[in-house]
């Protein structure tokens, strides 16, 4: 070994010897923790103390720390023999497990740890937790002990009671014997000292349940903790509280966070997880090298004003009356909070639906107005078309009028002559007058038809006989046909054809079709024939056909001819068929054209029969 190496080894040894005591301890102290819990740790409060401790240890980044736990369960097991057995059990169990720091939960656990230390862990520091001030003073722990002292004040509980009960006059303290209390032992003295303006009814309290069910107005219950049912059976204090809360006729103020859920309305409550976390913090610092002396015991702040929302609802306590900075737990979400997304989705769906309905209503309104508009345009166009047709027919109409007027004149002149004779044949005169009357009726019938054709009337449907409509139209056309040298025939169905329609408009369709046929045959030297037919098609519709012996329609034009302004005529407007088809469609019918096998065109018009 070289002298240089020997020298450096000596320096390291010297440095180690000269280092402060806590640094030396750091080098030798195992990273392990034994937690001695005075309870059985199944109750919520002690469990939360342990959870706070465990979480703080896991969150500690440095070296991993082993945590051993032992529950003393001193509420149910006591006496010297039990304690001695437990000590020996610990001695045997941890013989080969070095402990870096002992952490106690509760004053009784600290007391035992202090007693057992010389035999079990002679050099190990102790960190206590859950020790209230009076116990700390009584135990006077030596320098190797540190920890957080808890100080709960009855005054704070009364402040909380005043917040939840307006004009508080009486406070009933409910709990086990003071000696059994871990945290509230000194409340006895505080109660004895009295609180101005307040009657404090302390224990002993026989028939507790009957009493808390019949408390006077302006009173509150302050619960510290019951551990037995009075018959010797152990009760976890939170179970005793829920039993009490079910009977009590006044709100129960509590001083531990874990008493909220079983029925406490809240108050300045001790938060157990904070106690565990605080103790873990001290223990970890010791394991990391600090001495207990450098971390002297101190009163720790582990009390917070926390209230139970459900109980507040039950006792009608508003949030505004709570002490400043209070937290409210167990708040039930409002309907909107609970079903937020569903509510949003529902609202959206409603919105979309409303928008859709509004849109459809608007659409319907627009369609209605468009339909009304279209109808009036149709009537307008149809009127123009009828005027045109009437113009075409005017010469024959004039002729048709001339005939009765001429014979009326002739008949009138004959009557004058007969009456001028000395013996007038009155019988003959009577016959002549009757002829005049007949001719006059014929003339006025022509005028009526003419007027009805030229009438500017709104589209109006009524039940009509299609055969009758057809007959009238053909009568009207007869003369025109004869002047144009067209033979025109009508074959109506034997049964009446009742349809719902506008007779003027339907007549116009027939006129258009027949005049078109006449036009188509105009250049034929002879054999101009038009046959009109009416028949039923099944039970549902009536069909009108107009056949002619003209040249027919080019096969590829059979549909185009119904387009507006399609015409092959020099003077044509090309609107006749398009108007005819629009009129038929407005009657829920159909109009189409075909070519006949023997030549000539045929137009079919089908209309639904009236029910
Ligand atoms: P327009 O009579 O003013 O031409 P229409 O719409 O009534 O307008 O007719 C359109 C076209 O249909 C006519 O120009 C003609 O070519 C054709 N057409 C109509 N009816 C017949 C028919 N019976 N035979 C042959 N072609 C026809």
XYZ file of C-alpha atoms and ligand atoms in Angstrom:
638
model
C 0.000 0.000 0.000
C 1.507 3.369 -0.946
C 1.940 6.114 1.632
C -0.348 8.408 -0.363
C -3.231 5.956 -0.071
C -2.611 5.444 3.637
C -2.691 9.246 4.163
C -5.994 9.689 2.365
C -7.560 6.843 4.414
C -6.481 8.614 7.604
C -8.008 11.893 6.420
C -11.363 10.183 5.742
C -11.329 8.554 9.199
C -10.509 11.872 10.866
C -13.220 13.664 8.915
C -15.711 11.030 10.022
C -14.751 11.382 13.667
C -14.860 15.176 13.544
C -18.222 15.310 11.763
C -21.238 16.519 13.836
C -23.088 13.872 15.799
C -26.245 14.001 13.617
C -24.187 13.449 10.471
C -22.734 10.330 12.076
C -26.203 9.200 13.044
C -27.297 9.764 9.448
C -24.668 7.419 8.238
C -25.753 4.632 10.577
C -29.549 5.171 10.907
C -31.591 2.606 8.917
C -34.285 3.990 6.615
C -37.135 2.304 8.400
C -40.041 3.499 10.491
C -42.148 1.665 13.057
C -45.596 3.167 13.503
C -47.233 2.381 16.833
C -50.915 3.138 16.694
C -52.941 3.124 19.906
C -56.171 2.286 18.070
C -57.125 -0.722 15.972
C -56.893 1.493 12.896
C -60.123 0.217 11.381
C -62.001 3.344 12.402
C -61.994 6.101 9.806
C -60.091 8.646 11.916
C -56.992 6.571 12.700
C -57.055 5.122 9.229
C -56.869 8.653 7.779
C -53.956 9.514 10.107
C -52.135 6.492 8.730
C -53.069 7.340 5.107
C -51.635 10.854 5.564
C -48.439 9.359 6.936
C -48.120 6.682 4.270
C -48.744 9.149 1.415
C -46.137 11.582 2.759
C -43.582 8.743 2.974
C -44.297 7.596 -0.580
C -44.047 11.162 -1.829
C -40.622 11.510 -0.199
C -38.148 11.330 -3.035
C -34.857 10.347 -1.365
C -34.079 6.863 -0.108
C -36.952 4.343 0.035
C -38.298 4.007 3.571
C -39.689 0.782 5.038
C -42.798 1.386 7.140
C -43.813 -1.183 9.797
C -47.116 -0.691 11.590
C -48.483 -2.094 14.834
C -51.936 -1.440 16.221
C -52.150 -1.578 20.007
C -55.957 -1.439 20.091
C -55.834 -0.040 23.607
C -59.526 0.759 23.662
C -60.268 -2.927 23.879
C -57.072 -4.426 25.277
C -55.415 -2.993 28.347
C -53.588 -3.866 31.500
C -49.997 -4.480 32.424
C -49.926 -8.102 31.241
C -51.184 -7.233 27.759
C -48.680 -4.416 27.469
C -45.809 -6.647 28.558
C -46.867 -9.372 26.125
C -47.013 -6.820 23.352
C -43.538 -5.518 24.227
C -42.117 -9.034 24.067
C -43.931 -9.612 20.788
C -42.310 -6.494 19.331
C -38.930 -7.535 20.692
C -39.173 -10.916 19.005
C -40.690 -9.625 15.783
C -38.172 -6.838 15.182
C -35.080 -8.594 16.539
C -33.426 -8.523 13.127
C -35.205 -5.448 11.791
C -33.378 -2.275 12.762
C -35.730 0.689 13.245
C -34.615 4.186 12.243
C -37.456 6.089 13.938
C -40.505 5.182 16.010
C -43.699 7.098 15.203
C -46.534 6.965 17.701
C -50.188 7.806 17.080
C -51.970 8.900 20.260
C -50.758 9.827 23.738
C -51.152 6.268 25.103
C -48.942 4.900 22.306
C -46.310 7.563 23.110
C -46.436 6.640 26.765
C -45.741 2.974 25.969
C -43.022 3.794 23.450
C -41.240 5.893 26.061
C -41.479 3.050 28.533
C -40.284 0.362 26.079
C -37.523 2.378 24.430
C -34.617 1.406 26.740
C -35.233 -2.300 25.997
C -36.446 -2.209 22.391
C -34.876 0.792 20.627
C -32.300 2.397 22.990
C -30.903 4.891 20.451
C -33.949 5.470 18.295
C -35.674 8.854 18.194
C -39.451 8.970 18.697
C -41.876 11.132 16.730
C -45.296 11.442 18.349
C -48.602 12.501 16.804
C -52.151 13.023 18.020
C -51.110 14.220 21.450
C -52.992 17.132 22.918
C -51.413 19.815 24.982
C -52.368 18.513 28.472
C -50.972 15.044 27.699
C -47.797 16.542 26.330
C -47.280 18.505 29.533
C -48.016 15.442 31.668
C -45.613 13.174 29.775
C -42.784 15.746 29.533
C -41.015 13.815 26.789
C -37.189 13.904 26.792
C -35.010 15.461 24.054
C -34.952 12.444 21.728
C -38.708 12.872 21.298
C -40.380 15.302 18.945
C -43.846 15.648 17.415
C -46.844 17.823 16.684
C -49.091 18.881 19.560
C -52.786 19.162 18.835
C -54.816 21.849 20.484
C -58.602 21.720 20.024
C -60.695 24.396 21.648
C -64.246 24.027 22.937
C -64.598 27.747 22.118
C -64.207 26.945 18.390
C -66.888 24.267 18.588
C -69.221 26.801 20.205
C -68.428 29.316 17.439
C -69.437 26.660 14.911
C -72.610 25.926 16.918
C -73.519 29.628 16.899
C -73.052 29.659 13.120
C -75.522 26.820 12.562
C -78.043 27.664 15.309
C -79.164 31.296 15.435
C -79.517 32.751 18.964
C -77.809 29.740 20.525
C -78.579 29.370 24.216
C -77.754 25.788 25.149
C -74.995 23.439 24.132
C -75.149 19.756 24.968
C -71.773 18.049 25.068
C -72.142 14.405 24.119
C -69.242 12.000 24.518
C -67.600 9.299 26.600
C -65.865 9.963 29.952
C -63.211 12.628 29.693
C -60.512 10.151 30.686
C -61.212 8.037 27.616
C -61.044 10.997 25.276
C -57.902 11.279 23.204
C -58.301 14.830 21.954
C -61.001 16.449 24.045
C -59.761 15.734 27.551
C -59.214 19.384 28.410
C -62.683 20.390 27.178
C -63.905 19.389 30.643
C -61.881 22.208 32.152
C -62.843 24.565 29.334
C -66.535 23.765 29.905
C -66.123 24.219 33.653
C -64.611 27.658 33.030
C -67.855 28.471 31.259
C -68.624 30.359 28.091
C -70.535 33.614 28.555
C -74.234 33.526 27.641
C -74.297 29.783 27.201
C -75.562 26.876 29.240
C -73.313 23.852 28.783
C -74.817 20.516 29.692
C -71.923 18.079 29.960
C -71.761 14.419 30.779
C -72.487 12.089 32.461
C -75.573 11.821 30.354
C -77.899 8.918 31.021
C -80.365 8.026 28.314
C -78.448 10.103 25.808
C -80.684 9.200 22.910
C -83.894 10.305 24.625
C -82.272 13.564 25.612
C -80.921 14.472 22.147
C -84.308 13.732 20.581
C -86.076 16.324 22.744
C -83.750 19.291 23.013
C -85.237 22.787 23.344
C -85.063 25.470 20.670
C -81.831 27.422 20.262
C -79.673 24.487 21.261
C -76.975 22.474 19.552
C -75.184 19.211 20.242
C -71.394 19.057 20.320
C -70.148 15.521 19.839
C -66.720 14.460 21.035
C -66.905 10.679 20.800
C -68.708 7.703 22.347
C -66.892 4.384 22.579
C -69.418 2.101 24.176
C -73.119 1.388 24.201
C -73.092 1.609 27.999
C -73.270 -2.198 28.349
C -69.554 -2.638 27.883
C -69.480 -3.294 24.135
C -67.019 -1.220 22.143
C -68.429 1.156 19.549
C -66.417 2.919 16.903
C -67.222 6.592 17.710
C -68.329 7.323 14.131
C -70.934 4.505 14.323
C -72.209 5.919 17.599
C -72.505 9.300 15.882
C -74.630 8.021 13.000
C -76.923 6.330 15.521
C -77.203 9.589 17.446
C -77.676 11.724 14.320
C -80.694 9.646 13.308
C -82.434 10.572 16.570
C -81.210 14.081 17.339
C -83.642 17.000 16.957
C -80.805 19.573 16.733
C -77.666 19.782 14.582
C -74.538 18.013 15.838
C -71.328 20.043 15.760
C -68.213 17.899 15.521
C -64.471 18.463 15.835
C -63.054 15.728 13.592
C -63.269 15.580 9.806
C -64.281 11.909 9.868
C -67.370 12.801 11.934
C -68.867 14.756 9.038
C -70.094 11.837 6.989
C -71.808 9.924 9.819
C -74.036 12.938 10.523
C -72.049 15.839 11.940
C -72.955 19.243 10.531
C -69.283 20.230 10.775
C -67.282 22.794 12.704
C -63.618 23.508 13.298
C -62.516 19.968 12.604
C -59.212 18.253 13.021
C -58.069 16.762 9.689
C -56.464 13.370 10.490
C -54.483 13.025 7.264
C -52.692 16.309 8.095
C -51.635 14.838 11.467
C -50.171 11.767 9.750
C -48.441 13.870 7.105
C -46.930 16.164 9.750
C -45.537 13.222 11.742
C -44.156 11.611 8.559
C -42.456 14.914 7.704
C -40.617 15.000 11.048
C -39.727 11.290 10.895
C -38.320 11.567 7.371
C -36.188 14.560 8.326
C -34.738 12.532 11.189
C -34.056 9.592 8.851
C -32.402 12.044 6.479
C -30.001 13.126 9.238
C -31.610 15.801 11.390
C -31.811 15.311 15.176
C -35.020 15.452 17.234
C -33.448 18.280 19.202
C -33.285 20.363 16.023
C -37.043 19.749 15.498
C -38.573 20.587 18.892
C -42.222 19.647 19.561
C -44.681 22.327 18.536
C -48.409 22.961 18.316
C -49.447 22.183 14.756
C -52.251 23.659 12.672
C -54.414 20.747 11.627
C -57.852 22.285 12.258
C -60.036 23.654 9.460
C -63.614 24.969 9.350
C -65.391 22.293 7.288
C -69.154 21.740 7.041
C -71.408 19.015 5.688
C -73.664 20.247 2.864
C -76.264 17.513 3.371
C -76.690 18.368 7.046
C -76.811 22.059 6.189
C -79.752 21.326 3.892
C -81.406 19.243 6.605
C -81.090 21.980 9.254
C -81.664 24.799 6.798
C -78.285 26.434 7.311
C -77.126 28.872 4.666
C -73.539 29.026 3.492
C -73.447 32.737 4.318
C -73.799 32.069 8.045
C -70.692 29.828 8.210
C -67.395 31.140 9.640
C -65.103 32.859 7.142
C -63.016 30.520 4.994
C -65.239 27.495 5.637
C -65.162 24.576 3.216
C -68.387 22.754 2.370
C -68.093 19.019 1.702
C -70.523 16.397 0.348
C -72.168 18.976 -1.826
C -74.577 17.239 -4.142
C -74.198 18.398 -7.687
C -77.147 20.296 -9.064
C -79.165 18.693 -11.825
C -77.195 20.681 -14.379
C -73.838 19.752 -12.849
C -74.821 16.103 -12.601
C -76.233 15.704 -16.074
C -74.265 18.498 -17.703
C -73.487 16.784 -20.996
C -76.853 15.157 -21.237
C -78.519 18.517 -20.536
C -76.322 20.237 -23.109
C -77.098 17.500 -25.646
C -80.814 17.781 -24.862
C -80.732 21.561 -25.168
C -78.873 21.244 -28.454
C -81.366 18.678 -29.726
C -84.251 20.964 -28.695
C -82.568 23.899 -30.353
C -81.967 21.959 -33.548
C -85.523 20.662 -33.436
C -86.921 24.163 -32.889
C -84.785 25.479 -35.730
C -85.954 22.620 -37.923
C -89.607 23.234 -37.056
C -89.168 26.963 -37.705
C -87.466 26.170 -40.999
C -90.199 23.710 -42.019
C -92.934 26.192 -41.059
C -91.180 28.864 -43.080
C -90.780 26.393 -45.944
C -94.443 25.483 -45.758
C -95.418 29.134 -45.700
C -93.169 29.829 -48.689
C -94.525 26.815 -50.541
C -98.095 27.882 -49.825
C -97.430 31.382 -51.112
C -95.621 29.921 -54.106
C -98.587 27.655 -54.768
C -101.037 30.560 -54.475
C -98.756 32.587 -56.722
C -98.511 29.728 -59.217
C -102.266 29.250 -59.226
C -102.929 32.897 -59.888
C -100.284 32.914 -62.622
C -101.879 29.787 -64.039
C -105.328 31.423 -64.007
C -103.792 34.468 -65.631
C -102.049 32.474 -68.343
C -105.061 30.253 -68.830
C -107.175 33.355 -69.291
C -104.830 34.716 -71.935
C -104.802 31.319 -73.598
C -108.608 31.214 -73.540
C -108.816 34.667 -75.036
C -106.536 33.466 -77.807
C -108.691 30.367 -78.308
C -111.820 32.496 -78.270
C -110.214 34.750 -80.872
C -109.614 31.723 -83.056
C -113.181 30.603 -82.541
C -114.708 34.067 -82.932
C -115.719 33.682 -86.611
C -117.574 30.480 -85.895
C -119.104 32.023 -82.765
C -120.306 34.983 -84.806
C -121.734 32.532 -87.263
C -123.389 30.561 -84.484
C -124.977 33.751 -83.172
C -125.995 34.900 -86.620
C -128.043 31.806 -87.268
C -130.593 32.193 -84.443
C -130.632 35.982 -84.861
C -131.343 35.585 -88.611
C -134.176 33.115 -88.061
C -135.601 35.339 -85.272
C -135.722 38.221 -87.776
C -137.301 36.047 -90.487
C -139.837 34.670 -88.016
C -140.680 38.161 -86.698
C -141.232 39.459 -90.245
C -143.491 36.473 -91.053
C -145.523 37.145 -87.898
C -145.933 40.797 -88.879
C -147.280 39.743 -92.299
C -149.720 37.248 -90.773
C -150.978 39.799 -88.282
C -151.468 42.386 -91.128
C -153.979 40.073 -92.886
C -157.671 40.668 -92.082
C -158.008 37.173 -90.574
C -154.684 36.403 -88.972
C -154.008 32.788 -88.187
C -153.259 33.167 -84.529
C -152.241 29.552 -84.174
C -149.440 30.124 -86.702
C -148.390 33.298 -84.917
C -148.123 31.302 -81.690
C -145.842 28.729 -83.355
C -143.693 31.508 -84.817
C -143.328 33.126 -81.395
C -142.349 29.802 -79.897
C -139.647 29.434 -82.620
C -138.441 32.945 -81.830
C -138.180 32.025 -78.180
C -136.199 28.851 -79.012
C -133.781 30.783 -81.262
C -133.351 33.447 -78.640
C -132.468 30.801 -76.064
C -129.948 29.329 -78.521
C -128.354 32.743 -78.981
C -128.154 33.440 -75.275
C -126.685 29.963 -74.726
C -123.887 30.826 -77.191
C -123.281 34.080 -75.339
C -123.289 32.290 -71.977
C -120.686 29.776 -73.167
C -118.587 32.544 -74.620
C -118.757 34.507 -71.366
C -117.908 31.527 -69.307
C -114.880 30.835 -71.480
C -113.645 34.385 -71.201
C -114.397 34.648 -67.502
C -111.354 35.576 -65.432
C -112.071 33.297 -62.504
C -109.854 31.907 -59.802
C -109.110 28.200 -59.861
C -111.997 26.492 -58.109
C -112.794 22.797 -57.867
C -116.276 21.337 -57.517
C -117.880 18.007 -58.306
C -118.831 17.870 -62.004
C -119.871 15.340 -64.627
C -116.999 15.020 -67.069
C -119.339 13.852 -69.847
C -121.348 17.060 -69.506
C -118.184 19.184 -69.640
C -117.030 17.283 -72.698
C -120.416 17.732 -74.412
C -120.466 21.476 -73.838
C -116.939 21.867 -75.173
C -117.742 19.828 -78.288
C -120.956 21.827 -78.900
C -118.863 24.920 -78.761
C -116.409 23.459 -81.282
C -118.918 22.026 -83.688
C -119.289 25.057 -85.882
C -115.554 25.764 -85.951
C -115.067 22.146 -87.063
C -117.554 22.460 -89.873
C -116.041 25.734 -91.124
C -112.617 24.035 -91.074
C -114.017 21.019 -92.782
C -113.394 18.643 -89.913
C -115.722 15.811 -88.986
C -116.012 15.811 -85.208
C -117.528 12.995 -83.122
C -118.094 12.477 -79.449
C -118.549 9.119 -77.721
C -119.295 9.496 -74.028
C -119.271 6.671 -71.503
C -122.699 5.293 -70.565
C -122.187 6.069 -66.886
C -121.706 9.560 -65.481
C -118.113 10.424 -64.687
C -118.001 12.388 -61.454
C -114.732 14.167 -60.902
C -113.660 17.103 -58.782
C -112.560 19.958 -60.956
C -112.875 23.438 -62.364
C -115.239 23.064 -65.376
C -113.997 26.199 -67.181
C -110.378 25.118 -66.934
C -111.109 21.535 -68.006
C -113.100 22.813 -70.974
C -110.154 24.924 -71.903
C -107.939 21.812 -71.941
C -110.394 20.078 -74.253
C -110.635 23.139 -76.515
C -106.840 23.368 -76.720
C -106.503 19.708 -77.662
C -109.265 19.839 -80.320
C -108.062 23.140 -81.850
C -104.518 21.665 -81.985
C -105.876 18.641 -83.828
C -107.683 20.885 -86.301
C -104.445 22.852 -86.814
C -102.505 19.618 -87.377
C -104.924 18.525 -90.106
C -105.215 21.952 -91.762
C -103.011 21.026 -94.728
C -104.739 17.710 -95.410
C -106.901 17.851 -98.541
C -109.561 15.569 -97.051
C -110.337 13.037 -94.308
C -110.052 15.422 -91.407
C -111.575 13.613 -88.425
C -111.590 14.164 -84.690
C -113.033 11.672 -82.221
C -113.525 12.557 -78.605
C -114.087 9.758 -76.039
C -114.773 9.471 -72.364
C -114.491 6.217 -70.401
C -113.780 4.835 -66.961
C -110.483 3.179 -66.201
C -111.051 0.711 -63.376
C -112.770 2.219 -60.300
C -110.376 5.011 -59.822
C -110.135 7.259 -62.842
C -111.909 8.758 -65.815
C -110.091 9.103 -69.154
C -110.745 11.562 -71.973
C -109.132 10.839 -75.364
C -108.935 13.154 -78.353
C -107.895 11.294 -81.546
C -107.249 12.927 -84.867
C -106.344 11.727 -88.342
C -103.493 14.216 -88.731
C -99.793 13.548 -89.347
C -99.121 12.631 -85.683
C -96.191 13.842 -83.580
C -92.545 12.917 -84.242
C -91.758 10.091 -81.768
C -88.887 12.006 -80.129
C -91.109 15.057 -79.578
C -93.906 13.303 -77.687
C -92.743 14.879 -74.430
C -91.265 18.135 -75.698
C -94.615 19.341 -77.035
C -95.669 19.981 -73.392
C -92.693 22.284 -72.765
C -93.584 25.998 -72.595
C -92.981 27.854 -75.876
C -92.500 24.683 -77.893
C -94.261 25.254 -81.196
C -93.972 24.183 -84.813
C -96.529 26.705 -86.010
C -95.668 30.007 -87.641
C -98.114 31.977 -85.495
C -97.931 29.590 -82.509
C -97.172 30.647 -78.936
C -96.297 27.197 -77.668
C -98.122 27.586 -74.379
C -101.400 25.722 -75.050
C -100.203 22.228 -74.104
C -98.027 23.412 -71.222
C -101.053 25.213 -69.730
C -103.222 22.161 -70.402
C -100.766 19.885 -68.572
C -100.443 22.320 -65.635
C -104.253 22.450 -65.322
C -104.474 18.649 -65.388
C -101.692 18.268 -62.796
C -103.521 20.763 -60.560
C -106.460 18.304 -60.789
C -104.132 15.449 -59.685
C -104.485 13.998 -63.181
C -102.207 13.194 -66.103
C -101.995 14.332 -69.714
C -99.897 12.573 -72.321
C -99.706 12.114 -76.100
C -99.284 9.049 -78.320
C -99.303 8.264 -82.005
C -102.002 5.915 -83.256
C -100.935 2.826 -85.130
C -103.158 3.779 -88.088
C -101.812 7.372 -88.142
C -102.784 10.513 -86.302
C -102.167 11.683 -82.764
C -104.121 10.827 -79.631
C -104.090 12.830 -76.396
C -105.167 11.133 -73.149
C -106.308 12.971 -70.082
C -106.922 10.950 -66.920
C -108.579 12.363 -63.787
C -109.307 10.676 -60.454
C -112.983 9.850 -59.962
C -114.663 11.619 -57.056
C -115.151 9.256 -54.128
P -99.090 25.988 -80.209
O -100.405 25.398 -80.583
O -99.144 27.476 -79.992
O -97.965 25.558 -81.093
P -99.213 24.074 -78.172
O -98.471 23.975 -76.861
O -100.649 23.964 -78.103
O -98.717 25.415 -78.800
O -98.658 22.919 -79.118
C -97.280 22.688 -79.208
C -96.928 21.874 -80.457
O -97.384 20.539 -80.303
C -97.571 22.328 -81.711
O -96.871 23.417 -82.300
C -97.496 21.073 -82.559
O -96.212 20.936 -83.181
C -97.634 19.976 -81.573
N -99.001 19.400 -81.558
C -99.967 19.665 -80.663
N -101.083 18.937 -80.933
C -100.799 18.184 -82.037
C -101.524 17.226 -82.805
N -102.798 16.866 -82.524
N -100.873 16.638 -83.864
C -99.619 16.977 -84.164
N -98.870 17.868 -83.453
C -99.454 18.468 -82.431
